[in-house]
XYZ file of C-alpha atoms in Angstrom:
309
model
C -5.294 -26.054 7.240
C -6.628 -25.334 3.701
C -9.429 -23.342 2.466
C -10.737 -26.349 0.499
C -10.833 -28.479 3.678
C -12.738 -25.642 5.647
C -14.946 -24.317 2.914
C -15.927 -20.959 4.441
C -19.353 -19.649 3.683
C -18.271 -15.962 3.018
C -14.443 -15.447 3.281
C -13.774 -16.530 -0.549
C -16.963 -15.034 -2.130
C -16.622 -12.465 -4.834
C -18.673 -9.267 -4.659
C -19.273 -6.384 -7.018
C -19.384 -2.516 -5.948
C -22.783 -1.400 -4.703
C -23.878 2.151 -4.822
C -23.270 2.403 -1.043
C -19.623 1.146 -1.444
C -19.158 3.818 -3.898
C -20.594 6.330 -1.717
C -18.219 5.227 1.191
C -15.303 5.599 -0.967
C -16.142 9.023 -2.105
C -16.625 10.105 1.492
C -13.062 8.697 2.134
C -11.768 10.862 -0.767
C -13.597 14.176 0.824
C -11.786 13.314 4.134
C -8.559 12.798 2.485
C -8.820 16.393 0.890
C -9.925 17.928 3.997
C -6.745 16.461 5.819
C -4.543 17.328 2.780
C -5.828 20.945 3.068
C -5.553 21.323 6.864
C -1.951 19.923 6.763
C -0.862 22.178 4.071
C -2.216 25.384 5.848
C -0.718 24.121 9.160
C 2.728 23.330 7.253
C 2.938 26.770 5.769
C 2.545 28.739 9.243
C 5.308 30.529 10.881
C 4.978 28.825 14.221
C 7.258 25.734 14.320
C 5.104 23.564 16.331
C 2.460 24.278 13.797
C 4.562 23.581 11.017
C 5.815 20.264 12.249
C 2.019 19.303 13.082
C 1.229 20.156 9.457
C 4.087 18.111 7.913
C 3.221 15.076 9.881
C -0.604 15.512 8.932
C 0.525 15.697 5.128
C 2.666 12.604 5.753
C -0.302 10.782 7.166
C -2.432 12.017 4.330
C -0.017 10.855 1.606
C 0.144 7.648 3.334
C -3.588 7.117 3.375
C -3.683 8.258 -0.281
C -1.753 5.157 -1.238
C -4.190 3.044 0.760
C -6.983 4.582 -1.377
C -5.167 4.008 -4.637
C -4.797 0.402 -3.612
C -8.377 -0.040 -3.574
C -8.672 1.506 -7.109
C -6.057 -0.981 -8.393
C -8.728 -3.477 -7.664
C -11.452 -1.796 -9.340
C -13.318 -1.956 -5.946
C -14.207 1.699 -5.392
C -16.369 2.660 -8.262
C -19.188 1.016 -10.453
C -17.671 2.479 -13.619
C -14.210 1.060 -14.061
C -12.594 3.946 -15.998
C -12.798 6.023 -12.965
C -10.386 4.171 -11.040
C -7.633 5.147 -13.085
C -8.697 8.868 -13.286
C -8.793 8.908 -9.266
C -5.830 6.570 -8.776
C -3.201 8.231 -10.881
C -3.285 11.392 -8.408
C -3.568 9.583 -5.457
C -0.104 8.027 -5.897
C 1.504 11.267 -7.122
C 2.909 12.547 -3.536
C 4.636 9.261 -2.942
C 5.602 8.873 -6.590
C 3.540 5.604 -7.174
C 2.741 5.030 -10.642
C -0.787 3.715 -10.701
C -0.785 1.475 -13.816
C 2.711 0.094 -12.860
C 1.609 -0.582 -9.228
C -1.540 -2.311 -10.606
C 0.276 -4.684 -12.884
C 2.773 -5.525 -10.334
C 0.408 -5.823 -7.436
C -2.215 -7.876 -9.323
C 0.647 -10.349 -10.036
C 1.534 -10.176 -6.448
C -1.972 -11.591 -5.682
C -1.744 -14.484 -8.256
C 1.600 -15.536 -7.244
C 1.723 -15.116 -3.674
C 3.384 -18.024 -2.236
C 5.727 -18.873 -5.258
C 8.926 -17.537 -6.303
C 7.153 -15.252 -8.954
C 5.701 -13.003 -6.263
C 6.220 -9.413 -7.475
C 4.942 -7.123 -4.700
C 5.501 -3.405 -5.937
C 7.116 -2.216 -2.766
C 10.203 -3.919 -2.237
C 10.650 -5.355 1.141
C 11.215 -8.997 0.915
C 9.421 -10.600 3.709
C 11.067 -13.976 3.184
C 14.504 -12.570 4.503
C 15.284 -12.843 8.108
C 13.905 -9.980 10.101
C 16.507 -8.119 11.928
C 16.799 -4.492 13.113
C 18.991 -3.691 10.007
C 16.473 -4.790 7.583
C 13.655 -2.992 9.477
C 15.830 0.351 9.413
C 16.482 -0.136 5.771
C 12.827 -0.650 5.032
C 11.719 2.670 6.567
C 13.473 4.604 3.814
C 13.141 2.484 0.731
C 15.669 4.166 -1.043
C 15.943 1.216 -3.761
C 12.316 2.123 -4.702
C 13.186 5.903 -5.159
C 16.169 4.614 -7.301
C 13.677 2.577 -9.350
C 11.398 5.427 -9.947
C 14.185 7.519 -11.131
C 15.386 4.983 -13.551
C 11.713 3.945 -14.418
C 10.912 7.653 -15.249
C 14.177 8.382 -17.221
C 13.579 5.194 -19.352
C 9.847 6.304 -20.090
C 10.697 9.721 -20.913
C 13.467 8.349 -23.236
C 10.887 5.768 -24.729
C 12.723 2.795 -23.920
C 10.916 1.347 -20.878
C 9.973 -2.373 -20.848
C 8.264 -4.516 -18.232
C 10.858 -6.881 -16.561
C 8.489 -9.047 -14.599
C 6.823 -11.032 -17.322
C 4.600 -10.010 -20.195
C 1.994 -6.930 -20.212
C -0.326 -5.915 -22.907
C 0.534 -2.783 -25.072
C -2.184 -0.782 -23.662
C -0.736 -1.266 -19.990
C 2.635 -0.478 -21.286
C 1.413 2.808 -22.621
C -0.614 3.690 -19.361
C 2.609 3.096 -17.531
C 4.923 5.141 -19.800
C 2.304 7.909 -19.832
C 2.116 7.956 -16.029
C 5.885 8.065 -15.365
C 5.995 10.877 -17.752
C 3.581 12.680 -15.788
C 5.848 12.116 -12.845
C 8.524 13.579 -14.565
C 6.531 16.726 -15.625
C 5.742 17.032 -11.773
C 9.322 17.049 -11.014
C 9.952 19.632 -13.719
C 7.265 21.795 -12.071
C 8.669 21.444 -8.616
C 12.154 22.278 -9.985
C 10.520 25.556 -11.628
C 8.846 26.406 -8.399
C 12.196 26.218 -6.522
C 13.871 28.179 -9.078
C 11.047 30.829 -8.613
C 11.741 31.064 -4.846
C 9.081 28.473 -3.884
C 11.909 26.262 -2.568
C 10.399 26.341 1.076
C 6.909 25.587 0.072
C 8.016 22.540 -1.915
C 10.108 21.609 1.117
C 7.056 21.890 3.656
C 4.353 20.745 1.536
C 6.349 17.700 -0.292
C 9.602 16.811 0.683
C 9.492 16.672 4.369
C 5.898 14.976 4.322
C 7.631 12.469 2.088
C 9.971 11.733 4.558
C 7.417 11.217 7.144
C 5.221 9.038 4.834
C 7.747 6.440 3.580
C 8.288 4.811 6.983
C 4.479 5.358 7.744
C 3.583 3.391 4.572
C 6.181 0.881 5.279
C 4.726 0.182 8.757
C 1.304 -0.011 6.933
C 2.403 -2.673 4.390
C 4.682 -4.688 7.066
C 2.187 -6.756 8.673
C 0.781 -8.307 5.484
C 2.995 -11.264 4.922
C 6.083 -11.053 7.271
C 6.620 -13.958 9.519
C 3.885 -15.924 7.681
C 4.215 -19.273 5.731
C 5.588 -17.499 2.494
C 6.090 -20.872 0.846
C 2.494 -21.877 1.115
C -0.200 -20.636 -1.633
C -2.941 -20.979 1.063
C -4.102 -17.582 2.044
C -5.061 -18.643 5.522
C -1.485 -19.304 6.078
C 0.720 -16.954 4.012
C -1.132 -13.600 5.157
C -1.880 -11.911 8.205
C -4.978 -9.860 9.527
C -5.214 -7.355 12.471
C -8.816 -6.903 13.988
C -7.654 -3.242 14.505
C -9.706 -0.412 15.610
C -12.038 1.806 13.401
C -9.400 4.434 13.230
C -6.622 1.956 12.051
C -8.953 0.184 9.713
C -9.813 3.747 8.214
C -6.123 5.034 8.132
C -4.800 1.607 6.440
C -8.043 1.524 4.228
C -8.657 -2.000 5.510
C -5.190 -3.304 5.018
C -5.394 -4.662 8.569
C -8.100 -7.024 7.097
C -5.494 -8.618 4.619
C -6.554 -12.269 4.735
C -10.202 -11.254 3.910
C -8.678 -9.108 0.924
C -6.451 -11.863 -0.522
C -9.221 -14.252 -0.138
C -11.566 -12.295 -2.686
C -9.509 -9.216 -3.957
C -12.372 -7.704 -5.691
C -14.742 -7.090 -2.547
C -14.841 -3.290 -1.689
C -12.865 -2.421 1.315
C -15.734 -1.193 3.239
C -17.193 -4.877 3.420
C -14.181 -6.783 4.407
C -15.080 -6.427 8.143
C -18.057 -8.604 7.639
C -15.678 -11.492 6.761
C -13.414 -10.891 9.554
C -14.949 -13.503 11.745
C -14.080 -16.357 9.509
C -10.602 -14.984 8.909
C -10.181 -14.929 12.821
C -11.490 -18.502 13.189
C -9.700 -20.107 10.272
C -6.408 -17.811 9.718
C -3.126 -18.949 11.085
C -1.911 -15.474 11.600
C -4.631 -13.026 12.972
C -3.696 -10.594 15.773
C -5.947 -8.320 17.778
C -3.970 -5.156 17.611
C -1.028 -3.569 15.889
C 0.558 -3.490 19.326
C 0.317 -7.227 19.324
C 1.815 -7.422 15.903
C 4.649 -5.072 16.682
C 5.314 -7.171 19.946
C 5.766 -10.193 17.591
C 8.165 -8.167 15.299
C 10.375 -6.969 18.402
C 10.587 -10.644 19.597
C 11.829 -11.811 16.081
C 14.353 -8.948 15.921
C 15.620 -9.707 19.269
C 15.869 -13.663 18.247
C 17.843 -12.511 15.100
C 19.972 -10.031 17.034
C 23.249 -12.163 16.164
C 22.502 -11.925 12.315
C 21.922 -8.007 12.822
C 25.222 -7.627 14.247
C 26.809 -9.718 11.448
């Protein structure tokens, strides 16, 4: 089934950001701010149960923030282009995601999906066999943390170069600046620890980071796993999940991934209106996340011998 044979009415149509789309995104930012503040307050309380709840809430907030950053990458949140980087950079700081580097790699992923040149920013390879081992390793992506440390050190030293093709000098300058910002943030955290604020750093960032990393992995996992990764047809190589209003909000529409790849500039709040066509034409569309994770469990069971090896 190919997009040219079907000729959908809406799925592949481009769209521009309207005032209402921008207002929806601003409300999402305000909700994120409230969740982060509530999580921080709870995380600093002396009662263990309240502290744990706060850490989990911060992990949820940091995961959601990267979902909002993803929309900024595509310049589909604001009518003024320059606002996307201004807002997108701080959204990625808690999970150490450099906005401009993510943007370059992610847009390349959109162009090259289904080819050997695919360069998704988060490194889980959806083309490898899915086993319990690969899933567990994906929960805490130590390779990405190592890559962040390496890129940060190279940017501070002034010797960083993009290794996935050619980028403009302007993009390189933006990436170097943002990794240096990450370095400055790391220094501030170390100073805070040295001045006796280590427990605050632990509760407000490090423990929520440990929570957020597997959460973010699970948000990203459905996108292309167990799809036809050798096809360039978005109706075959990408998955959508109908989901609920809650999961659609938390993932910032990442569940509507066929719709997003079909027209990546469409504001996230308008993807739902395209879901009927995706459900009708897409090869991989599940009703709920539970349905998707059941498919994952079955595939892991099928590959159990590989996992033991």
